[in-house]
Coordinates of C-alpha atoms in Angstrom, one line a residue:
M1 CA 0.0 0.0 0.0
H2 CA 1.3 3.4 -0.9
R3 CA 2.3 5.5 2.1
G4 CA -0.3 8.0 3.1
F5 CA -3.2 6.1 1.7
S6 CA -5.8 4.0 3.4
V7 CA -8.4 2.3 1.2
R8 CA -11.7 4.0 1.8
Y9 CA -13.9 1.2 0.6
R10 CA -17.4 2.2 1.5
L11 CA -20.6 0.8 0.3
A12 CA -22.9 3.8 0.2
V13 CA -26.5 2.8 -0.5
P14 CA -28.4 6.1 -0.5
M15 CA -32.2 6.0 -0.1
A16 CA -32.3 8.0 -3.3
L17 CA -31.6 4.8 -5.2
L18 CA -34.4 3.0 -3.4
A19 CA -36.8 5.9 -4.0
F20 CA -35.9 5.7 -7.7
C21 CA -36.6 2.0 -7.7
F22 CA -39.8 2.4 -5.8
H23 CA -41.3 5.1 -7.9
A24 CA -40.0 4.2 -11.3
C25 CA -42.6 1.6 -12.0
A26 CA -45.4 2.9 -9.9
M27 CA -48.4 3.9 -12.0
A28 CA -47.4 7.2 -13.6
A29 CA -48.7 10.2 -11.7
P30 CA -48.8 13.2 -14.0
T31 CA -48.5 16.7 -12.8
A32 CA -51.9 17.9 -11.9
P33 CA -53.3 20.7 -14.0
A34 CA -54.6 23.8 -12.4
T35 CA -58.1 23.5 -11.1
T36 CA -60.6 25.4 -13.3
S37 CA -63.8 23.4 -12.6
A38 CA -67.0 25.2 -11.9
F39 CA -67.9 22.5 -9.5
R40 CA -67.5 23.4 -5.8
P41 CA -67.5 21.1 -2.8
A42 CA -70.4 23.0 -1.3
D43 CA -72.7 22.2 -4.2
P44 CA -75.6 20.1 -2.8
A45 CA -75.7 16.7 -4.6
S46 CA -76.7 13.1 -4.1
P47 CA -73.8 10.6 -3.6
D48 CA -74.5 9.2 -7.1
D49 CA -74.3 12.7 -8.6
V50 CA -71.0 13.3 -6.7
L51 CA -69.6 10.1 -8.0
A52 CA -70.5 11.0 -11.6
R53 CA -68.9 14.4 -11.3
V54 CA -65.8 13.1 -9.6
N55 CA -65.5 10.5 -12.4
A56 CA -65.8 13.3 -15.0
L57 CA -63.1 15.4 -13.2
R58 CA -60.6 12.8 -12.1
E59 CA -58.3 12.7 -15.1
S60 CA -58.3 16.4 -16.1
E61 CA -58.8 18.0 -12.7
P62 CA -57.8 15.6 -9.9
A63 CA -57.6 18.3 -7.2
A64 CA -61.2 19.4 -8.0
A65 CA -62.3 15.8 -7.9
L66 CA -60.8 15.3 -4.4
A67 CA -62.3 18.6 -3.1
L68 CA -65.7 17.5 -4.3
G69 CA -65.6 13.8 -3.3
D70 CA -63.6 13.8 -0.1
P71 CA -66.3 15.2 2.2
V72 CA -68.8 12.6 0.9
F73 CA -66.4 9.7 1.4
D74 CA -65.3 10.8 4.8
A75 CA -68.9 11.3 6.0
A76 CA -69.9 7.8 5.0
A77 CA -69.7 5.6 8.1
D78 CA -70.3 2.5 6.0
K79 CA -67.7 2.5 3.3
R80 CA -69.6 -0.2 1.4
T81 CA -71.9 2.6 0.2
V82 CA -69.1 4.6 -1.4
I83 CA -66.8 1.9 -2.9
E84 CA -66.7 3.3 -6.4
L85 CA -66.3 6.9 -5.1
G86 CA -63.4 5.7 -2.9
L87 CA -61.6 4.1 -5.9
E88 CA -62.1 7.2 -8.0
L89 CA -60.7 9.4 -5.2
M90 CA -57.6 7.1 -4.7
D91 CA -56.8 7.5 -8.4
A92 CA -57.2 11.3 -8.1
A93 CA -55.0 11.4 -5.0
N94 CA -52.4 9.3 -6.8
A95 CA -52.4 11.7 -9.7
L96 CA -51.6 14.5 -7.3
R97 CA -48.8 12.3 -5.6
R98 CA -50.9 12.5 -2.4
Q99 CA -49.7 9.2 -1.0
D100 CA -51.0 10.1 2.5
R101 CA -54.5 10.6 1.1
V102 CA -54.3 7.4 -1.0
L103 CA -53.7 5.5 2.3
E104 CA -56.4 7.4 4.2
I105 CA -59.0 6.4 1.6
G106 CA -57.6 3.0 0.8
A107 CA -57.1 1.6 4.3
P108 CA -60.8 1.9 5.5
L109 CA -62.1 0.9 2.1
R110 CA -60.1 -2.3 2.3
A111 CA -61.0 -3.0 5.9
Q112 CA -64.7 -2.6 5.4
T113 CA -65.3 -3.7 1.8
M114 CA -62.7 -6.2 0.6
D115 CA -65.2 -9.1 0.7
R116 CA -67.7 -7.1 -1.3
L117 CA -65.3 -6.0 -4.1
T118 CA -65.3 -7.6 -7.5
P119 CA -61.9 -8.9 -8.7
E120 CA -61.5 -5.8 -10.9
Q121 CA -62.3 -3.5 -7.9
Q122 CA -59.8 -5.4 -5.8
L123 CA -57.2 -5.0 -8.5
R124 CA -57.8 -1.3 -8.7
L125 CA -57.6 -0.9 -4.9
L126 CA -54.4 -2.9 -4.4
K127 CA -52.7 -1.2 -7.3
R128 CA -52.8 2.0 -5.3
L129 CA -52.6 0.6 -1.7
N130 CA -49.6 -1.6 -2.2
G131 CA -47.3 1.3 -2.9
V132 CA -48.2 3.3 0.2
I133 CA -48.9 0.7 2.8
W134 CA -45.4 1.1 4.3
Q135 CA -46.2 4.6 5.6
P136 CA -47.7 3.5 8.9
R137 CA -44.5 1.5 9.4
T138 CA -46.5 -1.6 10.5
A139 CA -45.2 -4.8 8.9
S140 CA -48.4 -6.6 9.7
R141 CA -50.3 -4.4 7.3
I142 CA -48.0 -5.3 4.5
A143 CA -48.4 -9.0 5.4
E144 CA -52.2 -8.5 5.2
L145 CA -51.9 -7.2 1.6
E146 CA -49.7 -10.2 0.7
R147 CA -52.7 -12.4 1.7
D148 CA -55.0 -10.2 -0.4
M149 CA -52.7 -10.5 -3.3
E150 CA -52.7 -14.3 -3.1
R151 CA -56.5 -14.4 -3.1
L152 CA -56.6 -11.9 -6.0
E153 CA -54.2 -14.1 -8.0
A154 CA -56.6 -17.0 -7.6
R155 CA -59.5 -14.8 -8.9
L156 CA -57.5 -13.2 -11.7
P157 CA -55.1 -15.8 -13.0
G158 CA -52.9 -14.4 -15.7
E159 CA -53.4 -10.8 -14.8
E160 CA -50.3 -9.1 -16.1
S161 CA -50.1 -6.2 -13.6
L162 CA -49.7 -8.6 -10.7
A163 CA -45.9 -8.7 -11.1
E164 CA -45.7 -5.0 -10.6
M165 CA -48.0 -5.1 -7.6
W166 CA -45.8 -7.7 -5.9
R167 CA -42.8 -5.5 -6.6
Q168 CA -44.6 -2.6 -5.0
L169 CA -45.0 -4.7 -1.8
A170 CA -41.3 -5.6 -2.0
A171 CA -40.5 -1.9 -2.1
S172 CA -42.8 -1.3 0.9
Y173 CA -40.9 -3.9 2.9
M174 CA -37.6 -2.3 1.9
L175 CA -38.8 1.1 3.0
M176 CA -39.7 -0.5 6.3
G177 CA -36.1 -1.8 6.6
D178 CA -37.3 -5.5 6.2
S179 CA -34.7 -6.6 3.6
A180 CA -35.5 -10.3 3.9
N181 CA -39.1 -9.9 2.9
A182 CA -38.2 -7.2 0.3
E183 CA -35.9 -9.7 -1.5
R184 CA -38.4 -12.5 -1.1
L185 CA -41.2 -10.5 -2.8
A186 CA -38.8 -9.0 -5.4
R187 CA -37.9 -12.5 -6.5
L188 CA -41.6 -13.5 -6.5
A189 CA -42.4 -10.5 -8.7
L190 CA -39.7 -11.6 -11.1
S191 CA -41.4 -15.0 -11.4
K192 CA -44.6 -13.3 -12.4
V193 CA -43.2 -11.2 -15.2
P194 CA -45.4 -11.8 -18.3
T195 CA -43.0 -10.7 -21.0
H196 CA -39.3 -10.0 -21.4
P197 CA -37.7 -7.5 -21.1
H198 CA -40.0 -5.9 -18.5
L199 CA -39.8 -2.9 -16.3
V200 CA -40.5 -5.1 -13.3
E201 CA -37.2 -6.9 -14.0
Y202 CA -35.4 -3.6 -14.1
N203 CA -36.8 -2.5 -10.7
A204 CA -37.0 -5.8 -8.8
N205 CA -33.4 -6.6 -9.6
Q206 CA -32.4 -3.2 -8.2
L207 CA -34.0 -4.2 -4.9
I208 CA -32.2 -7.5 -4.9
F209 CA -28.9 -5.7 -5.7
L210 CA -29.5 -3.3 -2.8
V211 CA -30.2 -6.1 -0.3
A212 CA -27.3 -8.3 -1.4
A213 CA -24.9 -5.3 -1.4
Q214 CA -25.9 -4.3 2.1
Q215 CA -25.4 -7.8 3.3
G216 CA -22.0 -8.2 1.7
R217 CA -23.2 -10.9 -0.8
H218 CA -21.1 -9.5 -3.6
P219 CA -21.5 -12.2 -6.2
E220 CA -25.3 -12.1 -5.9
A221 CA -25.2 -8.3 -5.9
I222 CA -23.1 -8.3 -9.1
E223 CA -25.4 -10.8 -10.7
A224 CA -28.4 -8.6 -10.0
L225 CA -26.5 -5.5 -11.1
L226 CA -25.7 -7.1 -14.5
E227 CA -29.3 -8.1 -14.9
V228 CA -30.4 -4.5 -14.3
E229 CA -27.9 -3.3 -16.9
R230 CA -29.1 -5.9 -19.4
V231 CA -32.8 -5.0 -19.0
A232 CA -31.9 -1.2 -19.0
K233 CA -30.2 -1.6 -22.4
A234 CA -33.1 -3.6 -23.8
L235 CA -35.6 -1.0 -22.6
D236 CA -33.4 1.9 -23.5
R237 CA -33.4 3.3 -20.0
P238 CA -30.4 5.1 -18.6
L239 CA -28.9 3.8 -15.4
D240 CA -29.2 6.2 -12.5
A241 CA -26.1 7.9 -11.0
G242 CA -26.9 6.4 -7.6
F243 CA -27.1 2.9 -8.9
L244 CA -23.8 3.3 -10.8
H245 CA -22.2 4.8 -7.6
N246 CA -23.3 1.8 -5.5
A247 CA -22.1 -0.6 -8.3
T248 CA -18.7 1.1 -8.0
A249 CA -18.5 0.3 -4.3
V250 CA -19.6 -3.3 -4.8
F251 CA -16.8 -3.9 -7.3
V252 CA -14.3 -2.3 -4.9
Y253 CA -15.4 -4.6 -2.1
A254 CA -15.2 -7.5 -4.5
R255 CA -11.6 -6.3 -5.4
E256 CA -12.6 -6.1 -9.1
F257 CA -10.9 -2.7 -9.4
D258 CA -10.9 -2.3 -13.2
R259 CA -14.7 -2.8 -13.2
A260 CA -15.0 -0.5 -10.2
I261 CA -13.2 2.2 -12.1
E262 CA -15.4 1.7 -15.2
Y263 CA -18.6 2.1 -13.1
G264 CA -17.2 5.0 -11.1
E265 CA -16.4 6.9 -14.2
R266 CA -19.9 6.3 -15.5
A267 CA -21.4 7.3 -12.1
L268 CA -19.5 10.6 -12.3
A269 CA -20.5 11.3 -15.8
S270 CA -24.2 10.5 -15.0
Y271 CA -24.1 12.7 -11.9
D272 CA -22.6 15.6 -13.8
Q273 CA -25.3 15.3 -16.4
K274 CA -28.1 14.9 -13.9
P275 CA -27.3 15.4 -10.2
R276 CA -29.4 13.6 -7.6
P277 CA -30.4 15.6 -4.5
S278 CA -29.6 12.8 -2.1
L279 CA -26.2 12.0 -3.5
T280 CA -23.2 14.4 -3.5
R281 CA -20.5 14.7 -6.1
E282 CA -18.0 14.3 -3.3
A283 CA -19.3 10.8 -2.5
V284 CA -19.1 9.8 -6.2
L285 CA -15.5 11.1 -6.4
N286 CA -14.6 9.2 -3.2
N287 CA -15.8 5.9 -4.5
L288 CA -14.0 6.4 -7.8
A289 CA -10.8 7.4 -5.9
S290 CA -11.1 4.2 -3.8
A291 CA -11.3 2.2 -7.0
H292 CA -8.2 3.8 -8.4
E293 CA -6.4 3.3 -5.0
G294 CA -7.3 -0.4 -5.1
A295 CA -5.8 -0.6 -8.6
E296 CA -2.7 1.1 -7.3
H297 CA -3.2 4.2 -9.4
Y298 CA -2.1 6.3 -6.6
A299 CA -1.6 9.6 -8.4
R300 CA -5.1 9.4 -9.9
A301 CA -6.6 8.4 -6.5
E302 CA -4.9 11.3 -4.7
A303 CA -6.1 13.8 -7.3
L304 CA -9.7 12.5 -7.0
Y305 CA -9.6 12.5 -3.1
R306 CA -8.3 16.1 -3.3
E307 CA -11.1 17.1 -5.7
A308 CA -13.6 15.6 -3.3
L309 CA -12.4 17.8 -0.4

């Protein structure tokens, strides 16, 4: 080892990468347009009329749909009387990226009506609820949705969206810090993928990579990493700077320094093109410097460490 250097091998796994993985294949939530509707929440109307108006507004004016329908849904003690309204409002809240409201509507709707829902209604409910169920930080609630998913699969065999819904539950476990169940459901999601390549493969393998990397299972992490890269190329999706940054660290720990340098250079180029808020350029430079130090490129390593200061 060159005098004055100590290898700074660090496996940085920022939550930014998990957030990217979690949201990337969630149902797309477009930016909500400005509310221009003439409908006002105070307008007197029957529940059926409110449902019809919410349905008409949900796609074009989701904020107006929520403002109109929320009071009616919240006032209903028996959610069985407002099932369709609740599903419409969950979609509107999702369009506004109001995950808190998706959960506030979806949790009582599931608790009171699950046995009454058609398979199609259950599918619609769980598509929204699976991605937000981690927020109360209660693992048992995620486990309950697992059982719901198993029953739904029996009712809708061959439903193509089930793979993504299992991946959503895997991400919910990961956000709870339950890596074992996150990996288990990520692998289950991969087994449900209907076609190849598929976005679920891209995101589920990122979860597996994260878990394996955090646990020091470097061969498995590298296997998942290469699968992410293969699918990304097939789908023409750029790899995230955070993912490349963590790949650099995994190859450093695996003592594959040439590959670490390759991924570190790519991470730096990606970061410079599109910085991520939860990842610093200094961290990217440090991982790249560690790769060069491991390869005994001491002058280059020192220059990178100094640049990171």
